[in-house]
């Protein structure tokens, strides 16, 4: 099993930036794709971004394309989400996802079997 711990969330003004980190431990980290999802109050969890096992391929939701960048450092067992030009509608709990059999990035919630506890991101207008 893989344990995931997110960090880096917080309160930021619209137009600002944050970088989320997800530290993984346990099973082999670099063999599989990883993803970020988010969930706003009263809404379903939605896909944000995903990255392939090698880091060479990424996938982003339309709503964050051009603003968010996912990356990974397999030597540190860590995946990152750089968030720029933040908007109030980005406010949500952000979750790191792993334990997929996929090596290419996936936006399918059901492909991921391991989840972190989440980190709150709040963007004020």
mmCIF file of C-alpha atoms in Angstrom:
data_model
loop_
_atom_site.group_PDB
_atom_site.id
_atom_site.type_symbol
_atom_site.label_atom_id
_atom_site.label_comp_id
_atom_site.label_asym_id
_atom_site.label_seq_id
_atom_site.Cartn_x
_atom_site.Cartn_y
_atom_site.Cartn_z
ATOM 1 C CA UNK A 1 0.000 0.000 0.000
ATOM 2 C CA UNK A 2 1.069 3.588 -0.582
ATOM 3 C CA UNK A 3 0.710 6.356 1.967
ATOM 4 C CA UNK A 4 0.206 9.869 0.600
ATOM 5 C CA UNK A 5 0.650 13.117 2.525
ATOM 6 C CA UNK A 6 -0.272 16.435 0.911
ATOM 7 C CA UNK A 7 1.041 19.828 1.979
ATOM 8 C CA UNK A 8 1.247 23.383 0.712
ATOM 9 C CA UNK A 9 -2.368 24.456 0.853
ATOM 10 C CA UNK A 10 -3.479 27.748 2.347
ATOM 11 C CA UNK A 11 -5.231 31.058 1.825
ATOM 12 C CA UNK A 12 -4.222 33.180 -1.139
ATOM 13 C CA UNK A 13 -5.675 36.149 -2.995
ATOM 14 C CA UNK A 14 -7.006 35.806 -6.507
ATOM 15 C CA UNK A 15 -4.156 35.931 -8.998
ATOM 16 C CA UNK A 16 -1.720 34.439 -6.525
ATOM 17 C CA UNK A 17 0.170 31.143 -6.563
ATOM 18 C CA UNK A 18 0.581 28.055 -4.434
ATOM 19 C CA UNK A 19 2.571 24.867 -4.816
ATOM 20 C CA UNK A 20 1.145 21.657 -3.445
ATOM 21 C CA UNK A 21 3.318 18.669 -2.620
ATOM 22 C CA UNK A 22 2.397 15.036 -2.176
ATOM 23 C CA UNK A 23 4.946 12.806 -0.465
ATOM 24 C CA UNK A 24 4.498 9.088 -1.071
ATOM 25 C CA UNK A 25 5.816 6.172 0.922
ATOM 26 C CA UNK A 26 5.297 2.447 0.784
ATOM 27 C CA UNK A 27 5.047 0.580 -2.479
ATOM 28 C CA UNK A 28 7.148 1.529 -5.508
ATOM 29 C CA UNK A 29 6.354 5.137 -6.300
ATOM 30 C CA UNK A 30 7.771 5.702 -9.725
ATOM 31 C CA UNK A 31 6.159 2.813 -11.546
ATOM 32 C CA UNK A 32 2.721 4.343 -11.930
ATOM 33 C CA UNK A 33 0.844 7.461 -12.842
ATOM 34 C CA UNK A 34 -0.195 9.954 -10.166
ATOM 35 C CA UNK A 35 -2.981 12.496 -10.071
ATOM 36 C CA UNK A 36 -4.513 15.475 -8.317
ATOM 37 C CA UNK A 37 -8.239 15.865 -7.750
ATOM 38 C CA UNK A 38 -10.227 18.481 -5.865
ATOM 39 C CA UNK A 39 -13.550 18.751 -4.131
ATOM 40 C CA UNK A 40 -15.404 21.968 -3.383
ATOM 41 C CA UNK A 41 -18.195 22.127 -0.783
ATOM 42 C CA UNK A 42 -21.377 20.557 -2.098
ATOM 43 C CA UNK A 43 -19.699 19.320 -5.260
ATOM 44 C CA UNK A 44 -18.323 16.018 -6.470
ATOM 45 C CA UNK A 45 -14.601 15.322 -6.542
ATOM 46 C CA UNK A 46 -13.198 16.397 -9.894
ATOM 47 C CA UNK A 47 -10.038 15.748 -11.844
ATOM 48 C CA UNK A 48 -7.345 18.432 -11.877
ATOM 49 C CA UNK A 49 -4.166 16.979 -13.357
ATOM 50 C CA UNK A 50 -2.254 13.727 -13.785
ATOM 51 C CA UNK A 51 1.255 12.687 -14.739
ATOM 52 C CA UNK A 52 2.733 9.538 -16.221
ATOM 53 C CA UNK A 53 5.098 7.271 -14.347
ATOM 54 C CA UNK A 54 8.099 8.781 -16.121
ATOM 55 C CA UNK A 55 6.905 12.366 -15.886
ATOM 56 C CA UNK A 56 7.044 12.758 -19.659
ATOM 57 C CA UNK A 57 3.295 12.936 -20.168
ATOM 58 C CA UNK A 58 0.744 15.065 -18.354
ATOM 59 C CA UNK A 59 -2.987 15.653 -18.535
ATOM 60 C CA UNK A 60 -4.844 18.698 -17.257
ATOM 61 C CA UNK A 61 -8.470 19.572 -16.771
ATOM 62 C CA UNK A 62 -9.706 22.263 -19.138
ATOM 63 C CA UNK A 63 -10.476 24.538 -16.194
ATOM 64 C CA UNK A 64 -6.831 24.653 -15.075
ATOM 65 C CA UNK A 65 -4.992 24.364 -18.385
ATOM 66 C CA UNK A 66 -2.362 27.054 -18.749
ATOM 67 C CA UNK A 67 -2.477 27.860 -15.019
ATOM 68 C CA UNK A 68 -1.600 24.622 -13.198
ATOM 69 C CA UNK A 69 1.431 22.406 -13.781
ATOM 70 C CA UNK A 70 1.913 18.909 -12.410
ATOM 71 C CA UNK A 71 5.395 17.452 -12.001
ATOM 72 C CA UNK A 72 7.114 14.682 -10.098
ATOM 73 C CA UNK A 73 10.485 13.881 -8.588
ATOM 74 C CA UNK A 74 10.821 10.112 -8.374
ATOM 75 C CA UNK A 75 14.057 10.403 -6.416
ATOM 76 C CA UNK A 76 12.096 12.190 -3.679
ATOM 77 C CA UNK A 77 8.897 10.148 -4.097
ATOM 78 C CA UNK A 78 7.014 13.406 -4.467
ATOM 79 C CA UNK A 79 4.514 14.840 -6.927
ATOM 80 C CA UNK A 80 3.834 18.574 -7.152
ATOM 81 C CA UNK A 81 1.048 20.821 -8.358
ATOM 82 C CA UNK A 82 2.132 24.367 -9.184
ATOM 83 C CA UNK A 83 -0.944 26.585 -9.237
ATOM 84 C CA UNK A 84 -0.698 30.050 -10.757
ATOM 85 C CA UNK A 85 -3.285 32.730 -11.511
ATOM 86 C CA UNK A 86 -5.577 31.270 -8.891
ATOM 87 C CA UNK A 87 -9.276 32.082 -9.014
ATOM 88 C CA UNK A 88 -11.936 31.939 -6.284
ATOM 89 C CA UNK A 89 -13.493 28.963 -8.105
ATOM 90 C CA UNK A 90 -10.272 27.017 -7.444
ATOM 91 C CA UNK A 91 -11.204 26.941 -3.756
ATOM 92 C CA UNK A 92 -11.453 23.293 -2.707
ATOM 93 C CA UNK A 93 -9.766 20.486 -0.843
ATOM 94 C CA UNK A 94 -7.056 19.090 -3.074
ATOM 95 C CA UNK A 95 -6.314 15.365 -2.985
ATOM 96 C CA UNK A 96 -3.318 13.430 -4.228
ATOM 97 C CA UNK A 97 -4.128 10.102 -5.889
ATOM 98 C CA UNK A 98 -2.066 6.990 -6.591
ATOM 99 C CA UNK A 99 -2.191 3.194 -6.791
ATOM 100 C CA UNK A 100 -3.313 2.924 -10.362
ATOM 101 C CA UNK A 101 -2.242 0.237 -12.781
ATOM 102 C CA UNK A 102 -1.978 2.930 -15.414
ATOM 103 C CA UNK A 103 1.428 4.206 -16.454
ATOM 104 C CA UNK A 104 -0.031 6.999 -18.547
ATOM 105 C CA UNK A 105 -1.938 9.872 -16.885
ATOM 106 C CA UNK A 106 -5.586 9.174 -16.202
ATOM 107 C CA UNK A 107 -8.457 11.527 -15.380
ATOM 108 C CA UNK A 108 -10.639 8.661 -14.200
ATOM 109 C CA UNK A 109 -11.338 8.791 -10.467
ATOM 110 C CA UNK A 110 -11.881 5.020 -10.357
ATOM 111 C CA UNK A 111 -8.415 4.279 -11.701
ATOM 112 C CA UNK A 112 -6.862 5.433 -8.400
ATOM 113 C CA UNK A 113 -7.058 3.276 -5.277
ATOM 114 C CA UNK A 114 -4.973 5.329 -2.819
ATOM 115 C CA UNK A 115 -5.759 8.847 -1.646
ATOM 116 C CA UNK A 116 -4.180 11.387 0.636
ATOM 117 C CA UNK A 117 -6.042 13.183 3.398
ATOM 118 C CA UNK A 118 -6.333 16.375 1.366
ATOM 119 C CA UNK A 119 -5.099 19.934 1.762
ATOM 120 C CA UNK A 120 -7.340 23.002 1.778
ATOM 121 C CA UNK A 121 -6.836 25.710 -0.825
ATOM 122 C CA UNK A 122 -8.835 28.904 -0.373
ATOM 123 C CA UNK A 123 -8.700 31.722 -2.917
ATOM 124 C CA UNK A 124 -10.187 35.046 -1.860
ATOM 125 C CA UNK A 125 -11.549 37.582 -4.316
#
